[in-house]
Coordinates of C-alpha atoms in Angstrom, one line a residue:
X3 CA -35.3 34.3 19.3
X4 CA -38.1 35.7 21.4
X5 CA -41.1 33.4 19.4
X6 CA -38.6 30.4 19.1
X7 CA -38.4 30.6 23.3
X8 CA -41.8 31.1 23.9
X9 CA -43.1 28.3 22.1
X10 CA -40.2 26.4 23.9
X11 CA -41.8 27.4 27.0
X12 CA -45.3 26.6 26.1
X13 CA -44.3 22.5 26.3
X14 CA -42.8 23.1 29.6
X15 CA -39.2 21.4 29.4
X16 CA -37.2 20.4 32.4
X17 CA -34.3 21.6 30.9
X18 CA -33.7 24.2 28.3
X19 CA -30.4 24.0 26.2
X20 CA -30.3 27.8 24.9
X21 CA -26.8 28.5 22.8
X22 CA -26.1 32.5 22.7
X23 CA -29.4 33.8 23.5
X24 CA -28.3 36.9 23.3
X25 CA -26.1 37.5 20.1
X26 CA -27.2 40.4 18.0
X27 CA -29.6 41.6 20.4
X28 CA -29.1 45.3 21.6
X29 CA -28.1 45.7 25.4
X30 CA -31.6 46.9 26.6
X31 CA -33.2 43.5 25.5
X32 CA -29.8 41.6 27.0
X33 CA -31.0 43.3 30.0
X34 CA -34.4 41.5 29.5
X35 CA -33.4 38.4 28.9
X36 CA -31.5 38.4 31.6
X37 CA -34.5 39.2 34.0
X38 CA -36.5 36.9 33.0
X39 CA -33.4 34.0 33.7
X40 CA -34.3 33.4 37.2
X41 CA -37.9 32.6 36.6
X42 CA -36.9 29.3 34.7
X43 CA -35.1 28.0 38.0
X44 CA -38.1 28.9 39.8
X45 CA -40.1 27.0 37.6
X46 CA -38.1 24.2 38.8
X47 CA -36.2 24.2 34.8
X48 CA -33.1 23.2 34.4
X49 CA -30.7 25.7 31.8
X50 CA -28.0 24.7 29.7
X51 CA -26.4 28.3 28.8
X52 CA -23.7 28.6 26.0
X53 CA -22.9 32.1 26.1
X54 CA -20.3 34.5 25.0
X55 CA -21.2 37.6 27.0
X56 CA -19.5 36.9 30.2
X57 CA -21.0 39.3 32.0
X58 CA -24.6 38.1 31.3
X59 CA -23.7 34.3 31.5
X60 CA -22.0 35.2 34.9
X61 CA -25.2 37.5 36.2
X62 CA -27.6 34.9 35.6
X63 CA -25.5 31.6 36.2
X64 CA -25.8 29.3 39.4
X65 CA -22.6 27.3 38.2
X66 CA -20.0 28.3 35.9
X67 CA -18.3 25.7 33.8
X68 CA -14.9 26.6 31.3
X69 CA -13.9 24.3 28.8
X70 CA -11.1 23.9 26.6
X71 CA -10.4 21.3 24.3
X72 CA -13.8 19.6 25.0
X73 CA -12.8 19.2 28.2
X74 CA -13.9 20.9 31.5
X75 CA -11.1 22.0 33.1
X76 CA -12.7 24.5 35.6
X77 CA -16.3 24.6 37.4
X78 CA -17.9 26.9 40.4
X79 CA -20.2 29.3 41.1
X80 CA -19.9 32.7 39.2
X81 CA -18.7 34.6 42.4
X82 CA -15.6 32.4 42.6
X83 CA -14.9 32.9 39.0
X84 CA -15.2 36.2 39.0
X85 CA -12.3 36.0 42.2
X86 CA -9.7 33.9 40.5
X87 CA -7.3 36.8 38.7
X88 CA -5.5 33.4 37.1
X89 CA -9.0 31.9 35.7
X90 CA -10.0 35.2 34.9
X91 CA -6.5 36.0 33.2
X92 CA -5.9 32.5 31.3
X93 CA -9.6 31.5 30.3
X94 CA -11.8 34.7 30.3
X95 CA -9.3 37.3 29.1
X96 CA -10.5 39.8 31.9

């Protein structure tokens, strides 16, 4: 994953589509990853996240999008999912 992103990087993309960055990867290098997150907004890179880890895709999301039956049926900043018991209750199982 680590050479397949950096020669991603190297062409400079506006928008990076990145689907479970983190699966198999042991926490210290989840920790990474998620350090490093920031920097592509910076960069002025946009970051399509797929992500099972709620609590990394929520740590290093500006927007939160659910979806169910290929539809979104919630969206908003990770604060305000993490303060809806019922979204957190139906749709993240928390």
């Amino acid at each position: 994953m680590v050479l397949t992103l950096s020669l991603t990087l190297m062409g400079r993309p506006e928008l990076l589509m990145v689907d479970q960055p983190t699966d198999g990867l042991p926490q210290k290098i989840v920790a990474l990853v998620a350090d490093f997150m920031p920097d592509f907004d910076h960069r002025g890179m946009g970051v399509l996240l797929v992500e099972q880890k709620l609590t990394f895709a929520l740590d290093v999301a500006d927007r939160g999008l659910l979806m169910g039956h290929s539809q979104v049926v919630f969206q908003a900043t990770p604060a305000d999912l993490r303060a809806d018991s019922e979204i957190r209750k139906v749709w993240l199982a928390v």
